[in-house]
C-alpha cells in the first residue's frame, strides 16, 4: 500500500465523507475504447456496461479489494440452511434508492424472480438463477432463496439489484434501454445522469449512497476509438485516466510530468476461438463456420502453429504472461497449467503432419484444400479498436501461410453480430474473470446455447460438451473450496483438450492517470492491482481529487498514489467466508 487511505470508516462500514460542499465540484473523465451495448443490466455483457452497472446498482454482496473475499453489499449477512437448499439474506436498513425510497428485500426478490420467469431478463446473468426454485421476501429486510440443489456461488451472485417500483413498469425488457429518462434511479455510489451512444456516459455522485458519497462529484466515461487520441487527451488534461495502453504508449507516458502509469497483472485472458459449428438448443445448426474446424486434429494443428512466447515478447513486449489455462494466474486457487505430456507445444512441423493426416493436403501451388477442392482461407474476427488483435493477426497470417492455409483478418467495429450469427471461422476472444469463476465456466455449457438460431444466448463460442457439463454441475454444487478448485481445474483441462478455446496470453492491466487530478485511488487487489474494470466499484468510489485540482506539474498537488482500502464490514453469516470466491472481454471486449 502506497500513501494514506483516502477515507475513514465509521462503525457500520460506511465511509465518513470528507467532502466540503462549498468547494468546487470535481469531474473525473475516463477515456474508454469500448462502446456500451446496453444500459439495461438484464441485457448488458460488455465490460464498460457492466462496470457502469456496478456503479449504478448494488449487488447483494461485494468483493473485498484486498483479497476478493465476499463482503456485505445490500446484504449485511447471509446464511444457508443445514441442507444448503435455503439461503437467507439480511438486507441492510440504511440503503436508499437515489429517489429516496428504501431498498428492500422485495426489490431483490423481484429482480431474481424476473430473471427466472422472463427469458429476456436472463440474457446477461441467467446462469445464476437456473438452479433457483423460489425467491421470496417475507419482510423488508429478509430475502429467502430456495434452491433445487446446493449451489456454491450464493455468496457471489453478481446480479445488479434494480428498483421494483421503476422496473415493474418497464414493459418488454428486451426493448427497455434504461437510457431515456435521467437521472436513472439506482442504489450505487453514482447515478446515471447522461448518455450518448459511442460518445459518453455521465454519472453523478449519489449523495444517499450508504457507504458515503464519492469525492468526485461527476464521473464521465468518454469514448475514443483511437488509443493514441486517448493518450493525447490525457497529456492535454482533457481526460484524467486512460486504460488499455500499448507498450509504446506506456513507455512514452512513464516520464510524463503529472502522469502515473499502473502496470498490474490482469484479470483477463486473450484466446483464439475456433467455430465448433453454431447450433441452438432446439438442435438446429446455423452459421457458416468452416467444416474443417470440427476436426480436433485441425484445431490442434492451428494452435501448434502459434508461438505464444513470441506474441508475449513481440506484441505485448513483456506486458503479458504466456497463456495456457482458461483462468489467469492472478486467481491462483483456480489457475491451471497443462502437464508436460498434455501441453500443446509450438511445433509447425507436427502441425503440418496433423493437417496431412486429417486429409487436408497441399495442392501443386502449396495450398491446402478442403473437401470441395478449394484452397482453405479462414476468416478471423478482429476488434478494430484493439491494436494487439491486429498485430497478432499479422503473425497468424504468416504462420498459417507456412502451413499452406490462408487467413483473412476481418477487423470490425462490431464483431458481435457475425459472432452471434455463427458467421466466422476464428475469432479473438476473452473475458475478465471474477474471483468466483462460475460465470466464465457457464458460458461453455450446453445450457448456454441460444434457444433458437438468432435468439439471445449466454454462450461464448457454441461449445456443448457433455463431459464438460458434468464437471460444471459438480463444481457448482461443491462447497469444499479445495474440492471445488480441483473440479474447476479439471474443467479447464477438458476445455484445453477440445481445442475450441486456445488461450494465447494473459495481458497485463496497463493504464495511466493524471496525478495532478487524482491524489489517490484504490487498486484491486490492493497489492499490484488494476483500476479500470474491477470486480467492484472501489476505484471510482474511493478516488480523491488532488488539491489544488489540476494545478499540473510544479503546482503543488500530491503525487499519485495507488492505495487499497479496508472493505466494509465483516462476514456475519457462519460459513460465508468459506465461499469466498466469480465472472467476465465480450466478443466486443466482454466483461
XYZ file of C-alpha atoms in Angstrom:
591
model
C 0.000 0.000 0.000
C 1.367 3.409 -1.023
C 0.215 6.595 0.633
C -2.587 7.000 3.138
C -6.097 5.595 2.862
C -8.417 8.080 1.117
C -11.159 7.921 3.733
C -12.018 6.897 7.245
C -14.721 4.427 8.182
C -17.395 4.507 10.826
C -18.583 1.549 12.839
C -21.093 0.395 10.207
C -18.531 0.222 7.430
C -19.757 3.424 5.788
C -17.196 5.982 4.753
C -17.170 9.263 6.625
C -17.048 11.600 3.659
C -14.518 14.394 3.727
C -16.398 16.370 1.061
C -16.701 20.101 1.693
C -19.892 21.082 -0.114
C -18.655 24.640 -0.511
C -15.568 23.736 -2.507
C -15.653 23.474 -6.334
C -17.092 20.220 -7.578
C -14.712 17.912 -9.433
C -15.247 15.887 -12.594
C -13.253 12.744 -13.283
C -13.068 11.947 -17.014
C -12.088 8.425 -18.075
C -11.146 7.530 -21.662
C -12.573 4.203 -22.865
C -12.160 2.346 -26.155
C -15.418 0.437 -25.976
C -18.996 1.498 -26.526
C -21.958 0.492 -24.384
C -24.008 -2.469 -25.602
C -26.890 -1.727 -23.216
C -27.607 0.240 -20.068
C -30.168 -2.399 -19.156
C -28.365 -4.668 -16.635
C -30.517 -7.644 -17.649
C -29.060 -7.461 -21.176
C -25.553 -5.964 -20.918
C -22.388 -8.073 -21.220
C -19.636 -5.681 -22.347
C -17.046 -4.696 -19.772
C -17.835 -0.970 -19.927
C -21.554 -1.621 -19.495
C -21.163 -3.976 -16.549
C -18.656 -1.587 -14.960
C -21.220 1.219 -15.219
C -23.891 -1.013 -13.700
C -21.656 -1.786 -10.711
C -21.595 1.967 -10.089
C -25.380 2.343 -10.520
C -26.727 -0.702 -8.676
C -25.541 -2.620 -5.621
C -25.367 -6.425 -5.602
C -26.248 -8.455 -2.543
C -22.528 -8.891 -1.846
C -19.307 -7.285 -2.990
C -15.649 -8.356 -3.037
C -13.011 -7.170 -0.593
C -10.498 -5.172 -2.669
C -7.670 -6.625 -0.600
C -8.278 -10.358 -1.007
C -11.548 -10.720 -3.007
C -13.469 -12.478 -0.220
C -17.227 -11.755 -0.195
C -18.196 -8.743 1.899
C -21.560 -7.088 2.531
C -23.301 -5.131 -0.179
C -27.054 -4.732 0.050
C -26.970 -7.806 2.280
C -25.335 -7.455 5.665
C -25.418 -11.203 6.332
C -26.270 -14.464 4.570
C -26.734 -17.953 5.910
C -27.608 -21.350 4.406
C -29.880 -23.960 5.914
C -28.327 -27.224 7.095
C -29.122 -28.921 3.759
C -27.751 -25.890 1.813
C -31.022 -25.613 -0.129
C -32.336 -22.433 1.510
C -30.348 -19.224 1.819
C -31.489 -16.292 3.933
C -30.076 -12.807 3.400
C -30.457 -9.854 5.736
C -30.946 -6.674 3.717
C -29.446 -3.546 5.230
C -31.809 -0.966 6.624
C -29.745 2.100 5.680
C -29.726 1.604 1.897
C -31.756 4.052 -0.201
C -32.597 4.357 -3.866
C -31.394 7.641 -5.297
C -35.009 8.892 -5.345
C -35.110 8.496 -1.558
C -37.123 5.293 -1.288
C -35.698 2.480 0.859
C -34.080 -0.506 -0.804
C -35.867 -3.634 0.407
C -35.747 -7.388 0.047
C -38.750 -7.070 -2.265
C -36.550 -5.298 -4.834
C -34.097 -8.199 -4.781
C -36.892 -10.794 -4.939
C -38.440 -9.026 -7.935
C -35.048 -8.863 -9.706
C -34.295 -12.568 -9.292
C -37.855 -13.752 -9.976
C -37.980 -11.707 -13.179
C -34.761 -13.380 -14.331
C -36.300 -16.764 -13.554
C -39.523 -16.123 -15.464
C -38.565 -13.785 -18.318
C -36.182 -15.227 -20.924
C -35.004 -11.750 -21.952
C -34.242 -10.797 -18.348
C -31.954 -13.839 -18.135
C -29.840 -12.773 -21.134
C -26.800 -11.479 -19.238
C -26.825 -13.257 -15.884
C -29.346 -16.047 -16.194
C -26.841 -18.719 -15.188
C -27.071 -17.516 -11.580
C -30.764 -18.333 -11.261
C -31.210 -21.536 -13.279
C -30.942 -23.517 -10.040
C -33.331 -21.261 -8.089
C -36.646 -22.828 -7.111
C -38.221 -19.799 -5.462
C -37.269 -16.332 -4.223
C -39.384 -14.562 -1.611
C -39.244 -11.522 0.653
C -41.017 -12.330 3.940
C -40.143 -8.832 5.164
C -38.411 -5.661 4.001
C -35.087 -6.877 5.392
C -35.338 -10.636 4.809
C -34.697 -12.317 1.435
C -35.085 -16.088 1.069
C -33.772 -18.061 -1.913
C -34.721 -21.729 -2.215
C -32.602 -23.898 -4.478
C -33.203 -27.079 -6.455
C -29.807 -28.392 -5.350
C -26.833 -26.940 -3.463
C -25.072 -24.026 -5.179
C -21.631 -22.839 -4.081
C -21.949 -19.376 -5.639
C -24.566 -17.985 -3.261
C -22.117 -15.513 -1.684
C -21.035 -14.359 -5.148
C -24.245 -13.548 -7.034
C -23.025 -10.813 -9.370
C -26.511 -9.574 -10.212
C -27.387 -5.853 -10.050
C -30.490 -5.400 -7.904
C -32.899 -2.976 -9.586
C -35.726 -0.885 -8.053
C -39.010 -2.757 -8.346
C -41.079 0.451 -8.374
C -39.295 1.540 -11.578
C -38.638 -1.699 -13.431
C -42.028 -3.304 -12.852
C -43.392 -0.609 -15.192
C -40.697 -1.093 -17.866
C -42.743 -3.420 -20.060
C -40.830 -5.561 -22.557
C -37.367 -5.864 -21.006
C -35.832 -6.791 -24.362
C -36.794 -3.315 -25.596
C -36.193 -1.320 -22.414
C -32.933 0.615 -22.893
C -32.808 2.366 -19.498
C -31.351 5.476 -21.125
C -34.355 7.673 -21.909
C -35.145 9.373 -18.597
C -32.493 10.924 -16.361
C -31.469 10.657 -13.623
C -31.799 6.865 -13.607
C -32.802 5.615 -10.166
C -30.132 3.422 -8.578
C -28.583 2.433 -5.259
C -24.853 2.530 -6.042
C -22.204 5.201 -5.488
C -23.103 7.021 -8.720
C -26.322 7.901 -10.545
C -26.597 7.795 -14.345
C -27.388 11.341 -15.481
C -26.486 11.375 -19.184
C -25.641 9.127 -22.097
C -24.884 9.436 -25.814
C -24.129 6.295 -27.785
C -20.490 5.944 -28.875
C -19.716 9.237 -27.168
C -20.034 9.342 -23.364
C -21.635 8.012 -20.191
C -22.131 10.605 -17.439
C -22.644 9.687 -13.794
C -23.097 11.915 -10.741
C -22.175 11.103 -7.150
C -25.072 9.603 -5.213
C -25.448 11.667 -2.004
C -27.522 8.949 -0.291
C -25.196 6.034 -1.023
C -24.934 4.066 2.212
C -21.111 3.863 2.173
C -20.878 7.622 1.661
C -20.792 9.762 -1.475
C -17.733 9.614 -3.769
C -15.278 12.502 -3.522
C -15.556 13.247 -7.247
C -18.921 14.830 -7.937
C -19.060 13.637 -11.543
C -17.617 10.662 -13.422
C -17.636 10.673 -17.232
C -16.603 7.770 -19.463
C -15.612 9.248 -22.829
C -15.307 7.077 -25.943
C -12.135 7.173 -28.045
C -11.941 4.824 -30.999
C -8.225 5.571 -31.386
C -5.886 4.794 -28.482
C -3.323 7.403 -29.484
C -6.054 10.052 -29.401
C -6.942 8.992 -25.855
C -3.310 9.262 -24.768
C -3.064 12.705 -26.374
C -6.189 13.734 -24.435
C -4.554 12.570 -21.198
C -1.454 14.614 -21.940
C -3.562 17.718 -22.612
C -5.640 17.187 -19.478
C -8.866 16.587 -21.412
C -9.221 13.268 -19.580
C -7.698 12.101 -16.312
C -7.466 8.360 -16.938
C -6.739 6.002 -19.860
C -6.735 2.208 -19.957
C -5.616 -0.494 -22.380
C -2.266 1.123 -23.100
C 0.081 -0.418 -25.637
C 3.709 -0.989 -24.550
C 4.824 2.009 -26.619
C 2.192 4.239 -25.007
C 3.068 3.041 -21.511
C 6.767 3.755 -22.062
C 6.010 7.178 -23.523
C 3.899 8.125 -20.503
C 6.282 6.751 -17.884
C 8.259 10.008 -17.688
C 5.368 12.339 -18.441
C 5.076 15.058 -15.731
C 1.902 14.695 -13.692
C 1.134 11.190 -15.005
C 1.316 7.865 -13.154
C 1.401 4.573 -15.090
C -0.084 1.487 -13.443
C 1.082 -1.899 -14.753
C -0.593 -4.803 -12.950
C -1.320 -8.491 -13.536
C -4.563 -8.688 -15.490
C -7.823 -10.437 -14.633
C -8.492 -11.417 -18.224
C -7.238 -13.746 -20.914
C -6.886 -13.431 -24.678
C -7.814 -16.534 -26.653
C -8.073 -17.725 -30.231
C -11.523 -19.279 -30.564
C -12.484 -21.716 -33.286
C -16.069 -22.051 -34.507
C -17.223 -25.556 -33.490
C -20.353 -25.295 -35.626
C -23.017 -22.930 -34.295
C -26.172 -24.607 -33.079
C -29.190 -23.872 -30.941
C -30.773 -25.800 -28.101
C -33.563 -26.914 -30.437
C -30.934 -28.799 -32.452
C -30.881 -26.548 -35.469
C -27.486 -25.750 -36.980
C -26.734 -22.290 -38.341
C -23.826 -20.065 -39.319
C -21.116 -20.823 -41.840
C -18.039 -21.880 -39.883
C -15.543 -23.850 -41.945
C -16.330 -27.571 -41.605
C -12.650 -28.480 -41.218
C -12.689 -26.894 -37.745
C -14.893 -29.684 -36.435
C -11.894 -31.995 -36.692
C -9.848 -31.899 -33.455
C -6.678 -32.597 -35.441
C -7.177 -29.383 -37.421
C -7.837 -27.334 -34.293
C -4.727 -28.742 -32.649
C -2.653 -28.021 -35.763
C -3.783 -24.411 -35.817
C -2.726 -23.941 -32.203
C 0.590 -25.754 -32.663
C 1.455 -23.190 -35.340
C 1.162 -20.332 -32.815
C 4.305 -19.207 -30.972
C 2.803 -17.760 -27.787
C 6.198 -16.812 -26.359
C 6.850 -14.685 -29.432
C 3.497 -12.949 -29.048
C 4.282 -12.053 -25.430
C 7.725 -10.806 -26.460
C 6.946 -9.016 -29.730
C 3.321 -7.888 -29.451
C 2.915 -7.345 -25.693
C 6.645 -6.643 -25.196
C 6.558 -8.242 -21.780
C 3.261 -6.689 -20.631
C 1.584 -10.098 -20.559
C 2.112 -13.711 -19.487
C 2.085 -16.697 -21.833
C -1.380 -18.226 -21.939
C -2.295 -21.791 -21.006
C -5.316 -22.410 -18.792
C -8.628 -20.598 -19.027
C -8.341 -18.726 -15.704
C -5.469 -16.210 -15.313
C -2.696 -16.867 -12.750
C -3.945 -13.893 -10.715
C -6.611 -16.280 -9.398
C -4.141 -18.804 -8.022
C -6.778 -21.020 -6.402
C -8.297 -21.880 -9.784
C -5.420 -21.319 -12.225
C -4.484 -24.459 -14.171
C -1.463 -25.423 -16.246
C -1.314 -28.491 -18.504
C 1.043 -31.316 -17.632
C 4.129 -31.724 -19.800
C 2.560 -34.526 -21.822
C -0.682 -32.615 -22.289
C 0.713 -29.230 -23.268
C 0.238 -28.200 -26.918
C 3.727 -27.059 -27.985
C 4.766 -24.682 -30.732
C 5.624 -27.184 -33.454
C 4.819 -26.138 -37.069
C 6.255 -29.405 -38.408
C 3.873 -31.531 -36.340
C 1.039 -29.149 -37.235
C 1.674 -29.840 -40.920
C 1.667 -33.604 -40.307
C -1.642 -33.350 -38.447
C -3.227 -31.498 -41.358
C -1.894 -34.119 -43.774
C -3.334 -36.868 -41.591
C -6.697 -35.121 -41.484
C -6.826 -35.181 -45.288
C -6.055 -31.523 -45.904
C -3.030 -31.838 -48.136
C -1.280 -29.230 -50.252
C -2.023 -28.872 -53.941
C 0.522 -28.068 -56.667
C 0.548 -24.423 -55.563
C 1.367 -25.384 -51.988
C -2.134 -24.533 -50.705
C -4.203 -26.873 -48.586
C -7.624 -27.597 -49.982
C -10.915 -28.556 -48.405
C -13.354 -31.295 -49.363
C -14.631 -29.054 -52.163
C -11.159 -28.846 -53.691
C -10.875 -25.123 -52.983
C -7.932 -23.628 -51.063
C -8.767 -23.120 -47.393
C -8.912 -19.500 -46.237
C -10.142 -18.957 -42.700
C -11.867 -15.757 -41.556
C -10.581 -14.270 -38.297
C -12.820 -11.841 -36.383
C -10.716 -8.983 -35.016
C -11.646 -5.935 -32.896
C -10.977 -2.771 -34.913
C -10.168 -0.806 -31.747
C -7.605 -3.295 -30.431
C -4.062 -2.843 -31.802
C -2.985 -6.137 -30.219
C -5.617 -8.050 -32.211
C -4.309 -6.532 -35.422
C -0.669 -7.240 -34.563
C -1.380 -10.865 -33.597
C -3.454 -11.258 -36.763
C -0.407 -10.425 -38.882
C 1.667 -13.079 -37.112
C -1.090 -15.656 -37.582
C -1.276 -14.869 -41.297
C 2.445 -15.568 -41.594
C 2.378 -18.750 -39.524
C -0.681 -20.208 -41.244
C 0.715 -19.341 -44.663
C 3.647 -21.585 -43.747
C 1.132 -24.417 -43.370
C -0.473 -23.672 -46.729
C -3.534 -22.012 -45.167
C -4.997 -18.615 -45.955
C -6.188 -16.215 -43.255
C -8.369 -13.158 -43.810
C -8.293 -10.851 -40.791
C -11.624 -9.043 -40.510
C -11.173 -6.140 -38.060
C -14.646 -4.773 -37.360
C -16.186 -2.144 -35.106
C -18.973 -4.607 -34.398
C -17.948 -8.249 -34.126
C -20.999 -9.155 -32.049
C -23.380 -9.603 -34.987
C -21.286 -12.074 -37.028
C -20.282 -13.873 -33.832
C -23.876 -14.310 -32.678
C -24.842 -15.494 -36.154
C -22.011 -18.054 -36.177
C -20.564 -16.427 -39.275
C -16.870 -16.722 -38.520
C -14.134 -19.355 -38.528
C -11.706 -17.989 -35.919
C -12.043 -15.086 -33.510
C -10.110 -13.243 -30.842
C -11.964 -13.866 -27.627
C -11.508 -13.230 -23.947
C -13.249 -12.386 -20.716
C -12.461 -10.646 -17.478
C -12.594 -13.294 -14.767
C -14.065 -12.588 -11.348
C -12.893 -14.116 -8.057
C -15.531 -16.821 -8.398
C -15.156 -18.359 -11.894
C -18.657 -19.832 -12.196
C -19.884 -17.397 -14.834
C -16.982 -17.756 -17.283
C -17.286 -21.515 -16.887
C -21.045 -21.471 -17.521
C -20.787 -19.842 -20.952
C -19.362 -23.059 -22.401
C -22.186 -25.307 -21.242
C -24.924 -26.742 -23.448
C -27.488 -24.762 -21.428
C -25.865 -21.519 -22.594
C -26.680 -22.188 -26.267
C -29.383 -19.943 -27.757
C -32.861 -21.437 -27.629
C -33.277 -20.992 -31.379
C -30.975 -19.722 -34.161
C -30.519 -15.981 -33.792
C -32.040 -15.850 -30.317
C -30.030 -14.268 -27.496
C -27.957 -16.743 -25.563
C -25.235 -16.749 -22.968
C -22.925 -18.999 -25.000
C -19.461 -17.713 -25.734
C -18.498 -19.954 -28.635
C -21.306 -22.529 -29.149
C -19.403 -25.201 -27.228
C -21.529 -28.088 -25.966
C -19.604 -30.976 -24.420
C -21.375 -33.439 -22.066
C -18.191 -34.266 -20.159
C -17.551 -30.589 -19.500
C -21.177 -30.098 -18.479
C -20.911 -32.891 -15.938
C -17.873 -31.294 -14.321
C -19.594 -27.906 -14.314
C -22.555 -29.245 -12.391
C -20.302 -30.914 -9.837
C -18.165 -27.836 -9.148
C -21.212 -25.650 -8.733
C -22.615 -27.866 -6.015
C -19.290 -28.388 -4.215
C -18.914 -26.361 -1.012
C -15.458 -27.601 -0.052
C -13.092 -24.951 -1.501
C -10.230 -27.361 -2.275
C -12.503 -29.944 -3.885
C -14.276 -27.296 -5.927
C -10.975 -25.821 -7.120
C -9.854 -29.286 -8.250
C -13.047 -29.655 -10.316
C -12.564 -26.218 -11.867
C -9.047 -27.209 -12.909
C -10.407 -30.420 -14.459
C -12.900 -28.323 -16.434
C -10.074 -26.197 -17.813
C -8.177 -29.348 -18.716
C -11.171 -30.619 -20.679
C -11.660 -27.267 -22.404
C -7.983 -27.232 -23.318
C -8.121 -30.723 -24.802
C -11.131 -29.966 -27.010
C -9.126 -27.172 -28.664
C -12.086 -24.868 -29.239
C -10.605 -22.182 -26.986
C -6.845 -21.647 -27.224
C -5.569 -19.165 -24.640
C -2.761 -17.073 -26.121
C -1.852 -14.736 -23.273
C -2.902 -13.067 -20.040
C -2.430 -9.351 -20.804
C -1.432 -7.003 -18.007
C -3.721 -4.175 -16.984
C -1.719 -1.207 -18.275
C -3.308 2.156 -17.520
C -2.386 5.712 -16.581
C -3.897 8.644 -14.713
C -3.108 12.289 -14.074
C -1.698 12.706 -10.587
C -2.474 16.420 -10.714
C -6.155 15.454 -10.878
C -6.296 12.230 -8.824
C -4.474 12.175 -5.491
C -5.308 8.565 -4.611
C -7.316 5.676 -5.999
C -7.891 2.065 -4.969
C -6.415 -0.799 -6.946
C -7.829 -4.308 -6.790
C -6.157 -6.260 -5.382
C -4.577 -3.559 -3.288
C -1.128 -5.052 -3.889
C -0.369 -4.608 -7.598
C -3.947 -4.481 -8.870
C -5.909 -2.839 -11.659
C -8.024 0.319 -11.548
C -10.342 0.005 -14.555
C -12.765 -2.912 -14.816
C -12.611 -4.050 -11.198
C -14.814 -6.679 -9.573
C -16.483 -3.892 -7.610
C -16.818 -0.101 -7.593
C -13.833 0.579 -5.323
C -11.633 2.568 -7.726
C -14.045 5.313 -8.762
C -15.851 5.433 -5.422
C -12.578 5.842 -3.493
C -10.819 8.259 -5.869
C -9.867 11.551 -4.210
C -9.132 14.800 -6.072
C -5.685 16.337 -5.930
C -5.508 19.789 -4.403
C -5.145 22.303 -5.931
C -7.129 20.416 -8.579
C -5.475 20.380 -11.995
C -2.536 22.550 -10.959
C -0.212 20.446 -13.078
C 3.496 19.779 -12.628
C 5.046 22.079 -10.086
C 1.671 23.271 -8.829
C 1.937 21.522 -5.524
C -0.618 18.681 -5.752
C 0.224 15.419 -4.081
C 1.766 12.790 -6.273
C -0.446 9.936 -7.422
C -0.748 7.076 -5.016
C -2.335 3.716 -5.578
C -3.923 2.714 -2.339
C -6.069 -0.051 -1.003
C -8.982 0.255 1.368
C -10.329 -1.993 4.028
C -13.590 -3.484 2.810
C -16.727 -2.564 4.661
C -17.915 -4.739 7.457
C -17.239 -8.357 8.258
C -18.926 -11.558 7.159
C -21.647 -12.089 9.672
C -23.022 -15.361 8.337
C -21.441 -18.585 9.520
C -19.649 -20.373 6.722
C -19.886 -17.470 4.262
C -16.138 -16.894 4.323
C -15.542 -20.399 3.051
C -17.424 -19.477 -0.102
C -15.059 -16.637 -0.888
C -14.881 -16.937 -4.353
C -16.713 -15.063 -9.802
C -17.075 -13.620 -13.696
C -16.423 -11.828 -17.454
C -13.800 -9.231 -22.536
C -17.154 -9.779 -24.779
C -16.865 -10.638 -28.328
C -16.687 -6.861 -28.299
C -14.434 -6.970 -25.215
C -16.713 -8.839 -22.861
C -16.801 -8.415 -19.151
